[in-house]
Coordinates of C-alpha atoms in Angstrom, one line a residue:
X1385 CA 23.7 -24.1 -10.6
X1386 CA 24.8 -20.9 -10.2
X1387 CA 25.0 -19.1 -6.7
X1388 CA 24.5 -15.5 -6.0
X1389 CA 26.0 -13.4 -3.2
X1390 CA 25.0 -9.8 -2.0
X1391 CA 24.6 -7.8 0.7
X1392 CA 25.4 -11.4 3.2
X1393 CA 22.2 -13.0 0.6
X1394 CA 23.1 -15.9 -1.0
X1395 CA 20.6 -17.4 -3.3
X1396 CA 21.3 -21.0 -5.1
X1397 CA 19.0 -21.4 -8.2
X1398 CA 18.4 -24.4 -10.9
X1399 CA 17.9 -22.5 -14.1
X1400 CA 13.5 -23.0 -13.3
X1401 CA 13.5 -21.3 -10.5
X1402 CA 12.7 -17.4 -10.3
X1403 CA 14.7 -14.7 -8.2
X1404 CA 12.5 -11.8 -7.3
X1405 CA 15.0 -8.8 -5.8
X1406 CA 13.2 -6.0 -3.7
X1407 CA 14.7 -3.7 -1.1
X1408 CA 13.2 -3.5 2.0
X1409 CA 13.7 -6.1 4.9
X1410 CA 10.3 -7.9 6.0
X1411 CA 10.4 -8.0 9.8
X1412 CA 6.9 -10.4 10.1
X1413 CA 4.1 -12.1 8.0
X1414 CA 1.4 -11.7 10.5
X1415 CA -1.5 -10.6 8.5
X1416 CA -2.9 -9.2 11.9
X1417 CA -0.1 -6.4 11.6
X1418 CA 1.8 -6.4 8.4
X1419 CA 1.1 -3.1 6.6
X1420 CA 4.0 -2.4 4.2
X1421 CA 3.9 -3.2 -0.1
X1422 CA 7.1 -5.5 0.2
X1423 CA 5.1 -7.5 3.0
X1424 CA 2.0 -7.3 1.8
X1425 CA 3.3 -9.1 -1.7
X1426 CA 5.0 -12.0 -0.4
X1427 CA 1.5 -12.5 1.8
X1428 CA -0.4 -12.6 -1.5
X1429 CA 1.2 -15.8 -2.4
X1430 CA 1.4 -17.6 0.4
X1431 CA -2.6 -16.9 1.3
X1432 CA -5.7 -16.5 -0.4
X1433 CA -8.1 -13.7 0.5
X1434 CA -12.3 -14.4 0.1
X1435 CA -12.2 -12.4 -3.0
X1436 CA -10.8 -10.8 -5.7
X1437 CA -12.1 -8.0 -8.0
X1438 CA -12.1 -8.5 -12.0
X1439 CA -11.2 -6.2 -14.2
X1440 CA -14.9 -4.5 -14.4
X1441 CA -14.6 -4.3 -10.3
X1442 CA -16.9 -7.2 -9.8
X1443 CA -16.3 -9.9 -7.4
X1444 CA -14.7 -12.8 -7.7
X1445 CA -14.9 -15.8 -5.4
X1446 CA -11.4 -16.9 -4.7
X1447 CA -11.8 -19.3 -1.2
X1448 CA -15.3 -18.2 -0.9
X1449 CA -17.4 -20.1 -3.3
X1450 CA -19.8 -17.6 -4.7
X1451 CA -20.7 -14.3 -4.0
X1452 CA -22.1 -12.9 -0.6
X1453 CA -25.6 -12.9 -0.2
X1454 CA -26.8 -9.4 2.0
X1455 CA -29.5 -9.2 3.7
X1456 CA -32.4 -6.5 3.1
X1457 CA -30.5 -4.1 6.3
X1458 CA -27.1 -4.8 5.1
X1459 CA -26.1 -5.9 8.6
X1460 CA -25.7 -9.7 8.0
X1461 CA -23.4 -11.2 5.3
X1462 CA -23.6 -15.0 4.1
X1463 CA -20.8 -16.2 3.2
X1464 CA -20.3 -19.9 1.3
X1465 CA -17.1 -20.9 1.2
X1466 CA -15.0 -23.6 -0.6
X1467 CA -15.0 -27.3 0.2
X1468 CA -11.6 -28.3 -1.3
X1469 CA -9.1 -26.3 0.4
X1470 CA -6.3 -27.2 2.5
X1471 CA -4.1 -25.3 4.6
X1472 CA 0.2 -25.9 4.4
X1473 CA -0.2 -28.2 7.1
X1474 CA -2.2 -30.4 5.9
X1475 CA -5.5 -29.2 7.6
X1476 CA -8.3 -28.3 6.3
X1477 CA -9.8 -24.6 5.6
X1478 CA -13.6 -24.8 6.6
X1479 CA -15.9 -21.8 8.5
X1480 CA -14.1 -22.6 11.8
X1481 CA -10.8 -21.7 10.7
X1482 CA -12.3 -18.8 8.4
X1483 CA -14.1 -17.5 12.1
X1484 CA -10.7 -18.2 14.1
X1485 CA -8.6 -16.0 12.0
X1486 CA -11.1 -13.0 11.1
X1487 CA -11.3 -12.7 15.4
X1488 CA -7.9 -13.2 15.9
X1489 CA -7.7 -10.2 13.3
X1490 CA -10.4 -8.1 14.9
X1491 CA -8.8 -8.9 18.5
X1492 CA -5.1 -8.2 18.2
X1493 CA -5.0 -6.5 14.6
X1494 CA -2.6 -3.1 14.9
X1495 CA -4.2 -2.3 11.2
X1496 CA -7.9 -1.2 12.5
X1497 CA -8.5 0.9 9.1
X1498 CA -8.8 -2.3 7.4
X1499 CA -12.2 -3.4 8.9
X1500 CA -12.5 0.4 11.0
X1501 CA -16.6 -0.8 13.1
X1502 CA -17.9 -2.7 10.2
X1503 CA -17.8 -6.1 11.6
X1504 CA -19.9 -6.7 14.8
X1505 CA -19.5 -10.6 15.1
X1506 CA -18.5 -13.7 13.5
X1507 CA -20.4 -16.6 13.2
X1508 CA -20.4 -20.2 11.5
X1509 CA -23.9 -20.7 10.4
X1510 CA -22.3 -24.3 8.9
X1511 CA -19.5 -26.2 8.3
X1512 CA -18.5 -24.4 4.6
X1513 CA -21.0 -21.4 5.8
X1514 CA -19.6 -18.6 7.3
X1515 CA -21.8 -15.0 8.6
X1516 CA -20.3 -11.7 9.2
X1517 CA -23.1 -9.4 11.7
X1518 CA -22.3 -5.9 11.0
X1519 CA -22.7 -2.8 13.0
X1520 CA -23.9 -0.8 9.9
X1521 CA -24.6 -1.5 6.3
X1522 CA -21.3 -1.0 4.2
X1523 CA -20.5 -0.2 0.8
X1524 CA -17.0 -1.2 0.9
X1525 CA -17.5 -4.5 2.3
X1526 CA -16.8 -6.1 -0.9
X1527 CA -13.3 -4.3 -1.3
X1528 CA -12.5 -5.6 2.3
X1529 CA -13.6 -9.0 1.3
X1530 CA -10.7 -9.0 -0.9
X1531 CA -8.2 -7.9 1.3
X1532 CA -5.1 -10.5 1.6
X1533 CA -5.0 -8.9 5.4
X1534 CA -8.2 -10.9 5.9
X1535 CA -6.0 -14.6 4.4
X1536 CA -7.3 -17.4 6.7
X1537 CA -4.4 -19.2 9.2
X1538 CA -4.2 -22.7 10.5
X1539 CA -6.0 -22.9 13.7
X1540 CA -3.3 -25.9 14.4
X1541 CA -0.7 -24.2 13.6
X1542 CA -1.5 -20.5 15.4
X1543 CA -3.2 -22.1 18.6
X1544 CA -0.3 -20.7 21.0
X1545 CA -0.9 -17.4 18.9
X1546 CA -4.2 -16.8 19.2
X1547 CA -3.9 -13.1 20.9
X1548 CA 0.2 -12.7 19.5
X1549 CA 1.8 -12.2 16.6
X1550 CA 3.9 -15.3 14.5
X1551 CA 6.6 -13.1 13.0
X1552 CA 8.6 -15.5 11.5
X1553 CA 6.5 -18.3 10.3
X1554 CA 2.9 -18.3 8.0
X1555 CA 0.7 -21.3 7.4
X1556 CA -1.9 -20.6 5.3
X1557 CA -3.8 -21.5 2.0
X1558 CA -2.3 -19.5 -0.6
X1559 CA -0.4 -21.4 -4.1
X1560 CA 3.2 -21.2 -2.5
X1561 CA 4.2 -22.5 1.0
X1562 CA 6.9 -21.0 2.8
X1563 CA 10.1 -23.2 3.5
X1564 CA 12.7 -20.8 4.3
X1565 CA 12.3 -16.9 6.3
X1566 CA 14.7 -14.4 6.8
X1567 CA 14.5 -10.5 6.8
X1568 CA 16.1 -10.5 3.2
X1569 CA 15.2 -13.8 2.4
X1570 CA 12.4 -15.9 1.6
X1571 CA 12.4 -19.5 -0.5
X1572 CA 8.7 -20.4 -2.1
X1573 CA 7.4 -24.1 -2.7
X1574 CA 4.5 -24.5 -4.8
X1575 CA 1.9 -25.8 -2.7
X1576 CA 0.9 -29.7 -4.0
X1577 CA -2.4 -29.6 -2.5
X1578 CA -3.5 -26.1 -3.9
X1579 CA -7.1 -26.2 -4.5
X1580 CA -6.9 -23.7 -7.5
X1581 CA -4.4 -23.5 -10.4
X1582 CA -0.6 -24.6 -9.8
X1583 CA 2.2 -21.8 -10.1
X1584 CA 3.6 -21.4 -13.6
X1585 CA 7.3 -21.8 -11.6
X1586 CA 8.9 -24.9 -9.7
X1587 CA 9.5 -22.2 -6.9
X1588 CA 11.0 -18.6 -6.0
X1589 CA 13.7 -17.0 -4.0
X1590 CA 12.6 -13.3 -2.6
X1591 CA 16.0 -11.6 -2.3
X1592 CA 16.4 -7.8 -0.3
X1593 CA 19.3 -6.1 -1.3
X1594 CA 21.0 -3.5 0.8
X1595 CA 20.8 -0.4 -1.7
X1596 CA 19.8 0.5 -5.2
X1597 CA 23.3 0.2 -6.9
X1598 CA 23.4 -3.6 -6.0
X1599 CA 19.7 -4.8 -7.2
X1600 CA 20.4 -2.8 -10.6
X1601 CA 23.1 -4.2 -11.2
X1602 CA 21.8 -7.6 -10.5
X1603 CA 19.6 -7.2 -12.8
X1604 CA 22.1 -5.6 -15.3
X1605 CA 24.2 -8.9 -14.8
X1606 CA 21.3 -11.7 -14.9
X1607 CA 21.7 -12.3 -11.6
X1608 CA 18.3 -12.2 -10.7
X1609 CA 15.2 -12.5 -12.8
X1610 CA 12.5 -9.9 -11.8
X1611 CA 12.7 -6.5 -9.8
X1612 CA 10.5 -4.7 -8.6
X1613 CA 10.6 -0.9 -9.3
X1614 CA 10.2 0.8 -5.6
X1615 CA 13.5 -0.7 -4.9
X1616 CA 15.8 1.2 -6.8
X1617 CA 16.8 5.3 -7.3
X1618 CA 14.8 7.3 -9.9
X1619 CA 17.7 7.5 -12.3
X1620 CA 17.8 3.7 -12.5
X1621 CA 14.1 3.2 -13.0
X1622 CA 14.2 5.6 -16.0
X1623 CA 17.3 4.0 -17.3
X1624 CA 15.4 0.3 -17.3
X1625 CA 12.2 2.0 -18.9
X1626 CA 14.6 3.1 -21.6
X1627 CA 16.5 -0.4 -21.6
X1628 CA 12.4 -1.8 -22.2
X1629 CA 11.5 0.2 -25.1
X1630 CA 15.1 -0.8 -27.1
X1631 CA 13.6 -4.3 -26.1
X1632 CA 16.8 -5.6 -23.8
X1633 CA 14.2 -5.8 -21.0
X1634 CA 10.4 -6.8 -20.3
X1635 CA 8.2 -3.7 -18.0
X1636 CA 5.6 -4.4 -16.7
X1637 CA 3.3 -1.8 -15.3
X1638 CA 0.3 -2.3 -12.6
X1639 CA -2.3 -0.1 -11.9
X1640 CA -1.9 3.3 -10.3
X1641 CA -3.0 2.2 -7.1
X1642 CA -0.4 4.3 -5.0
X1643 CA -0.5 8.2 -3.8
X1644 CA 2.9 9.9 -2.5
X1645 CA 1.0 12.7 -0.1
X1646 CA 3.0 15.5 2.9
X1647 CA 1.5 15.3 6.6
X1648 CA 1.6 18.9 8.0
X1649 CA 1.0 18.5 11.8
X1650 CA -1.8 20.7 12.5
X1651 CA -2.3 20.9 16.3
X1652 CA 0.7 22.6 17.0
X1653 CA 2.3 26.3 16.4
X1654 CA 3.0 27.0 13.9
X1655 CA 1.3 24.8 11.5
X1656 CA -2.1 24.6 13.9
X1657 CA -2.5 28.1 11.6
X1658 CA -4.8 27.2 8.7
X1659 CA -3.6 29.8 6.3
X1660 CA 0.3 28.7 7.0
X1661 CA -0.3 24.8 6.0
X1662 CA -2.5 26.0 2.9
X1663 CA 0.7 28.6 1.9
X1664 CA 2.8 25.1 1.8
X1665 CA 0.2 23.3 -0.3
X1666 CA 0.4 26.0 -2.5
X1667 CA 4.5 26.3 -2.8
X1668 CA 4.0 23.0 -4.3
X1669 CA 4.5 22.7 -8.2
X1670 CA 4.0 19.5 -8.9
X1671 CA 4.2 19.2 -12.9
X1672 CA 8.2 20.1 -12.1
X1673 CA 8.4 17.7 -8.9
X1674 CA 7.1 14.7 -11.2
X1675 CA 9.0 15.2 -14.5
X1676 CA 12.3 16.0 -12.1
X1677 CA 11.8 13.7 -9.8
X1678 CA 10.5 10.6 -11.6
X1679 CA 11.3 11.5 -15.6
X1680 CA 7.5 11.4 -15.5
X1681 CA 6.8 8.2 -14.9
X1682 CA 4.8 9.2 -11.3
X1683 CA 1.9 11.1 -12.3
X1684 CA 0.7 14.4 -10.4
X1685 CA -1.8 14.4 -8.1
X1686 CA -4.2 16.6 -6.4
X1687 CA -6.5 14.1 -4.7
X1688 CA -6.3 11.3 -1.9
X1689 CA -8.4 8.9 -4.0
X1690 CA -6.4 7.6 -7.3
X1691 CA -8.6 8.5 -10.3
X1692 CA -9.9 4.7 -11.1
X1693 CA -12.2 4.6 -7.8
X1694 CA -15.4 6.1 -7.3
X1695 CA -15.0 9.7 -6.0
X1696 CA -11.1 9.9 -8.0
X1697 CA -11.9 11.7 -11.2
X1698 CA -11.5 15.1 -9.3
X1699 CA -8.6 17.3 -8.7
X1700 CA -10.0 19.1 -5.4
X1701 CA -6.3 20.4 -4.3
X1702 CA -5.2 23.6 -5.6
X1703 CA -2.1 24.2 -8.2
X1704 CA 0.5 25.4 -7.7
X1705 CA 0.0 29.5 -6.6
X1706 CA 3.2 31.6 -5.2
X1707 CA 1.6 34.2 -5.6
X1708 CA -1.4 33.2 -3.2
X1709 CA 0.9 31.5 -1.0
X1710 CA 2.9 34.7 -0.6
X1711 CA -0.3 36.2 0.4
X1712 CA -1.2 33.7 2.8
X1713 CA 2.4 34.2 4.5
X1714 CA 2.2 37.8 4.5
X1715 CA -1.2 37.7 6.6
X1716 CA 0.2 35.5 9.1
X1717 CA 2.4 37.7 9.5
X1718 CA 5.0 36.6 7.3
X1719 CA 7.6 38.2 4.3
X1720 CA 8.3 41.3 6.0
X1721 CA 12.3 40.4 7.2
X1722 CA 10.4 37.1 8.7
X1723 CA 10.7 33.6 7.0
X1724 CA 8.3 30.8 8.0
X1725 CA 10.6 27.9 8.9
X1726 CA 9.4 24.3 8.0
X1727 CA 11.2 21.1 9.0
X1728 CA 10.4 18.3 6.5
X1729 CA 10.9 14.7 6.5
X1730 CA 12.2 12.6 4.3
X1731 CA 12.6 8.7 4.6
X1732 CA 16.1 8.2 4.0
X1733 CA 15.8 4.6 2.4
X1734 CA 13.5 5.9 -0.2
X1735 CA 15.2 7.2 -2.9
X1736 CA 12.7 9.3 -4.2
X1737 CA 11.9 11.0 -1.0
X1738 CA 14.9 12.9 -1.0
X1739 CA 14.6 14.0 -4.6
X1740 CA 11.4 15.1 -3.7
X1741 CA 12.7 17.0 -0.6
X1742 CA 15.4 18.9 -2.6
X1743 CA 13.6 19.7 -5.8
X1744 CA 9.9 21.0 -3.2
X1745 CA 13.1 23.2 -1.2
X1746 CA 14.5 24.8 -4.6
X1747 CA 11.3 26.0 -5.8
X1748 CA 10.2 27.9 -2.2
X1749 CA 13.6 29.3 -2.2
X1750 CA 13.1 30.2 -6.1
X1751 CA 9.4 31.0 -5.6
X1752 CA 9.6 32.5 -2.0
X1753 CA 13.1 33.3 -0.5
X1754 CA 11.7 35.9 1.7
X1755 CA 8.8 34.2 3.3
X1756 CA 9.7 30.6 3.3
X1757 CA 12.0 28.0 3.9
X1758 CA 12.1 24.2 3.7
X1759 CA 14.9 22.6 6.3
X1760 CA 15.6 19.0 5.3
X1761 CA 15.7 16.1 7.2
X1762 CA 16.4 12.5 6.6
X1763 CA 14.9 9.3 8.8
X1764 CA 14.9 6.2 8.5
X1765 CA 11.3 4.8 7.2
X1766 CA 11.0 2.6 10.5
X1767 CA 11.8 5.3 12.6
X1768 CA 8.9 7.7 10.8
X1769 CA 6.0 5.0 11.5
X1770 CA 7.1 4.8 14.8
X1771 CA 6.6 8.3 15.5
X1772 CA 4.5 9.6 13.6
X1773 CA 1.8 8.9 15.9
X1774 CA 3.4 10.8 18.7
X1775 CA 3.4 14.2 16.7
X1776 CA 6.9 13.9 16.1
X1777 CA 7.2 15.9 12.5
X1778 CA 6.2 19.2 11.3
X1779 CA 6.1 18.0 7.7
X1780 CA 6.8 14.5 6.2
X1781 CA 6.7 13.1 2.9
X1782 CA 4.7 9.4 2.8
X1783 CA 3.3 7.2 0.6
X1784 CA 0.2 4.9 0.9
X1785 CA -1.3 1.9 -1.1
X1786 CA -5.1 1.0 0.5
X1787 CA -5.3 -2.9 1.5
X1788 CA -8.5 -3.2 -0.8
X1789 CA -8.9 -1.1 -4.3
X1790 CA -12.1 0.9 -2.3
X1791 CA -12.3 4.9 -1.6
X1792 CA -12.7 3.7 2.3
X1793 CA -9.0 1.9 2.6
X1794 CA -7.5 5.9 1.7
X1795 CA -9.4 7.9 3.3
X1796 CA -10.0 6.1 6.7
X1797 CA -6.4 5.6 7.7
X1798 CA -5.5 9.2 7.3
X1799 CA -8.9 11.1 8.2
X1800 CA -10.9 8.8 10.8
X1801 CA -11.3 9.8 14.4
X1802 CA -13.0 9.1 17.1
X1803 CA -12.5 11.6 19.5
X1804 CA -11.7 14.9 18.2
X1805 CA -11.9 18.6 19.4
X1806 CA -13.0 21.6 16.8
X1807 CA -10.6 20.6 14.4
X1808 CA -8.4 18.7 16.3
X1809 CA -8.6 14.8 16.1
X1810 CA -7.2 13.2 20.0
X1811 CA -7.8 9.5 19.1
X1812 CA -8.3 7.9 15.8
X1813 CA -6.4 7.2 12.6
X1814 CA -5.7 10.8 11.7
X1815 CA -3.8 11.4 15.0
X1816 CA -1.9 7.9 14.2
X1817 CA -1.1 9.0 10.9
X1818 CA 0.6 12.4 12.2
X1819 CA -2.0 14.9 11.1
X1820 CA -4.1 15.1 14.1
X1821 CA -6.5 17.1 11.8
X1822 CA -10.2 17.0 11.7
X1823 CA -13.2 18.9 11.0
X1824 CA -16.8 19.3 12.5
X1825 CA -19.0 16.7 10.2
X1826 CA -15.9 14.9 8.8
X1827 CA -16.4 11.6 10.4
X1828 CA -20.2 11.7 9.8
X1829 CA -19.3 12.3 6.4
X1830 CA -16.9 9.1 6.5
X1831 CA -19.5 6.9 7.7
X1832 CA -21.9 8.4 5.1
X1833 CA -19.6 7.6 2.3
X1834 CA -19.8 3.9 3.2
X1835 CA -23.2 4.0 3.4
X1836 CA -24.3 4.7 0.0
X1837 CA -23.5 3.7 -3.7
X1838 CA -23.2 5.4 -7.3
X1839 CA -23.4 9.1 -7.4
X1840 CA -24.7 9.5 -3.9
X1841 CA -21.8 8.0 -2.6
X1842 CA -19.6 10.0 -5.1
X1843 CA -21.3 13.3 -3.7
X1844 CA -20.3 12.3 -0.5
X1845 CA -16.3 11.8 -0.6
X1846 CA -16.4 14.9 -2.9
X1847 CA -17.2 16.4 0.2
X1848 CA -15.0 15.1 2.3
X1849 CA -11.8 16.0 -0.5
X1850 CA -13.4 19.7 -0.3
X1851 CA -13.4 19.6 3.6
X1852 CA -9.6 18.4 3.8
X1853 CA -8.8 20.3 0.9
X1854 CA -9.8 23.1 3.2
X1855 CA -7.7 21.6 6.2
X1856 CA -5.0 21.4 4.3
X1857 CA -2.9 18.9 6.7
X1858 CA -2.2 16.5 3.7
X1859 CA -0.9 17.6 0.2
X1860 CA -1.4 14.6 -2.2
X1861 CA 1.9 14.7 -4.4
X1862 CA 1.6 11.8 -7.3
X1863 CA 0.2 9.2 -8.1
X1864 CA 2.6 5.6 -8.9
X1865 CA 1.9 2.8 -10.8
X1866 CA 3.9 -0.1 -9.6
X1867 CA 6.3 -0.7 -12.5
X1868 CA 8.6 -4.4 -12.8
X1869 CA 11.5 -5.3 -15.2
X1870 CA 12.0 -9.1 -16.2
X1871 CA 14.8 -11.2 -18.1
X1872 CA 13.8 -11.4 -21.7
X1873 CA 13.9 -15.1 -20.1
X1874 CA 10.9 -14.5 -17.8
X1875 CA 7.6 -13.8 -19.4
X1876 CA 6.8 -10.3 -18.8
X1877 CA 5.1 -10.2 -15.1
X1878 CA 1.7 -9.3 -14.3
X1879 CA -0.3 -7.4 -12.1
X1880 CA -4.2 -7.7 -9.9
X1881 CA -6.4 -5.1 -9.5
X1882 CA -5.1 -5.0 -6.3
X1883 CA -1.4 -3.9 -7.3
X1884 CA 0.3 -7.1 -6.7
X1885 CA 3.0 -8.4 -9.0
X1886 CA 1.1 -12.4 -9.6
X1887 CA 4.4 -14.3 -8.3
X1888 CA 2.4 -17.8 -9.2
X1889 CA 2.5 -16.2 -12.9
X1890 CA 6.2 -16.2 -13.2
X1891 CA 7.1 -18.3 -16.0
X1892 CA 10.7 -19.1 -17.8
X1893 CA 10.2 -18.9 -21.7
X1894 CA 12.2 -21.3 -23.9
X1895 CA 15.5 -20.4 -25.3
X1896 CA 13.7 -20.1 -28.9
X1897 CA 11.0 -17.3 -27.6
X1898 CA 13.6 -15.4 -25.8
X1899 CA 15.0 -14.7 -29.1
X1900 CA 12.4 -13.6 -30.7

């Protein structure tokens, strides 16, 4: 047995068992309000969601039992559901229980993107039969169907938290059952009374470390078996890509399901000035930020839909133009002994935000010394969610991963509103995500989208790029795959659709196919 101490983690393994190191603390495992990758992956293998999408984007019945059936309006949705399923506790997982924890969700769910006014009611037509009234008919129902937000709870075991959160505990249906919670740790038991396939392990530890330095250099030692790649500094990631190819390491790479992106606030002086936050897109040289930051490895982007969803194969958002940008400067009056000062944002505890920051303030001081300057700040990544909301940065770098692989779950949280002024949104997602931008026929647009399929529906959000394109409140950045690096002991990990590393996967090889 060997024992493994960091960062006040101490992790006991037998040589079967599977360490999984991340940074990042997880602070709950409510699905009504977790939000964040890190928490999001350790929910996806302790619950199931309805669905899952194969590799051709259909639907895949995971605990419901075959596809939905829609009626001719596309306002109610049958759904049948499996008869075999048990929750952690024992109980089992039947319409009830699927009804209890899709209301809990819609009553006392902080993440209202993920089901926005889709669902009107909930309903249990019979006992393995559940029906989901909508308000309007929705194309990205089936995405949301898959979302592990949506993971069905114990009615038992969440009866006292039926309008609160349960932080620190999670009973659900998933292939793991959780025996042990911490911020930076978590211990995983396979499930005995799983109704689908039993994990490939005899259990995991999930393991935080405190910085970069220390989960590299677990991994460097053998200390722990898999790590996940938004945990450690750029430099390091590139230096286990190269460790890959000589074959000392297995990568694994998931699909490109995350955009980096910059919120300008737009409802204040001096950014509420159109031409000002389209001068900033425009200082932006991408090509240079992604080989410099990232070695490559993050791909540049110039869209807030990744390319492999309907709507993503464009590249609305203009290149990189000083030239214009000066231009734009001068007219606002600009370049003439008078530099436009911009405060950005970076998350401290994300490595590459910082790179970002410095190598973005090199090229406007290279680019536009006389117009323009970029004044740095780092804050912690709690500290920016919880203010982001009250308008509390001029400029700050951010990342997103939608909770279901669908155009709705990017452009919702960042450009929804419902109540906004000209172009400024009061209430709504986009004044919650620190923009506070909007545009007359954007949100009828939205609803559109979601409304419609195949190149109709493709018409529509390239609409709604060209409109914020326009606004220029967000500048997409790149585009990241999620990446992992295993012990030639560990069968290389693998990834869903979704972006999720599948923990049930992990599997020790024997000493003879190590070698090989």
């Amino acid at each position: 047995m060997a024992a493994f101490t960091q960062s006040g983690c101490q992790v006991s393994s037998t040589s079967q068992r599977i360490t999984v190191a991340s940074a990042g603390s997880i602070s709950s495992l409510d699905p009504a309000q977790v939000s964040t990758v890190h928490s999001l992956q350790l929910l996806s293998a302790i619950g199931d969601p309805l669905y899952s999408l194969n590799k051709d984007g259909s639907l895949q019945p995971r605990l419901a039992a075959s596809e939905p059936t829609i009626s001719a309006d596309g306002r109610l949705v049958t759904i049948p559901l499996r008869t075999d399923v048990r929750f952690h506790d024992g109980t089992r997982f039947d319409a009830k229980a699927m009804a209890f924890s899709l209301r809990r969700f819609l009553r006392i769910g902080t993440l209202s993107y993920v089901v926005g006014d889709r669902i009107k009611a909930v309903e249990v037509e019979a006992p393995h039969v559940l029906r989901l009234e909508l308000n309007r008919r929705s194309t990205s129902l089936e995405g949301l169907l898959t979302s592990i937000n949506l993971t069905p709870l114990s009615p038992r075991a969440y009866a006292k938290h039926k309008d609160s959160f349960l932080h620190d505990n999670f009973v659900g249906t998933g292939p793991y059952r959780l025996t042990k919670f911490n911020e930076k740790q978590q211990r995983l038991e396979p499930f005995e009374q799983y109704w689908g396939d039993p994990p490939k392990n005899p259990g995991l530890d999930l393991i935080s470390l405190s910085n970069s330095t220390a989960l590299f250099g677990a991994l460097r030692s053998g200390e722990v078996d898999v790590l996940l790649s938004a945990s450690i500094d750029e430099d390091q990631r590139h230096a286990l890509n190269q460790q890959a190819k000589r074959g000392d390491l297995h990568e694994s790479v998931g699909p490109a399901m995350e955009i980096g992106y910059i919120t300008l606030l737009s409802n204040t002086a001096p950014l509420s000035d159109q031409r000002l936050r389209q001068a900033i897109a425009l200082s932006l040289d991408r090509d240079e930020v992604s080989e410099r930051v990232s070695y490559g490895l993050r791909r540049p982007l110039r869209a807030l839909i990744p390319p492999s969803l309907p709507g993503g194969g464009v590249a609305p958002w203009p290149k990189h133009n000083p030239k214009e940008a000066k231009t734009l400067l001068r007219q606002s009056g600009y370049c003439q002994g008078s530099q436009l000062e911009v405060p950005l944002t970076f998350r401290s505890n994300v490595p590459a935000d910082k790179l970002l920051a410095l190598t973005w303030q090199a090229q406007v001081q290279r680019d536009l010394a006389d117009c323009m300057v970029l004044k740095l700040d780092g804050v912690e990544s709690t500290t920016v969610y919880r203010q982001l909301g009250e308008g509390a940065f001029k400029a700050v770098i951010l990342d997103w991963l939608g909770s279901y692989p669908d155009p709705e779950a990017y452009l919702n949280p960042l450009l929804s509103c419902s109540n906004a002024e000209g172009h400024v949104c009061l209430d709504g997602e986009a004044a919650i995500s620190g923009s506070f931008w909007s545009a007359p026929g954007l949100q009828t647009a939205l609803q559109d989208s979601d409304s419609v399929r195949g190149a109709p529906r493709v018409a529509v959000l390239n609409t709604i790029e060209e409109l914020t394109v326009n606004g220029a409140a967000y500048i997409p950045v790149w585009l990241e795959s999620p990446r992992s690096w295993s012990q030639r002991s560990v069968k290389p990990p693998q990834y869903n659709r979704s972006g999720f590393l599948r923990l049930a996967e992990l599997e020790r090889v024997s000493h003879q196919q190590e070698g090989n």
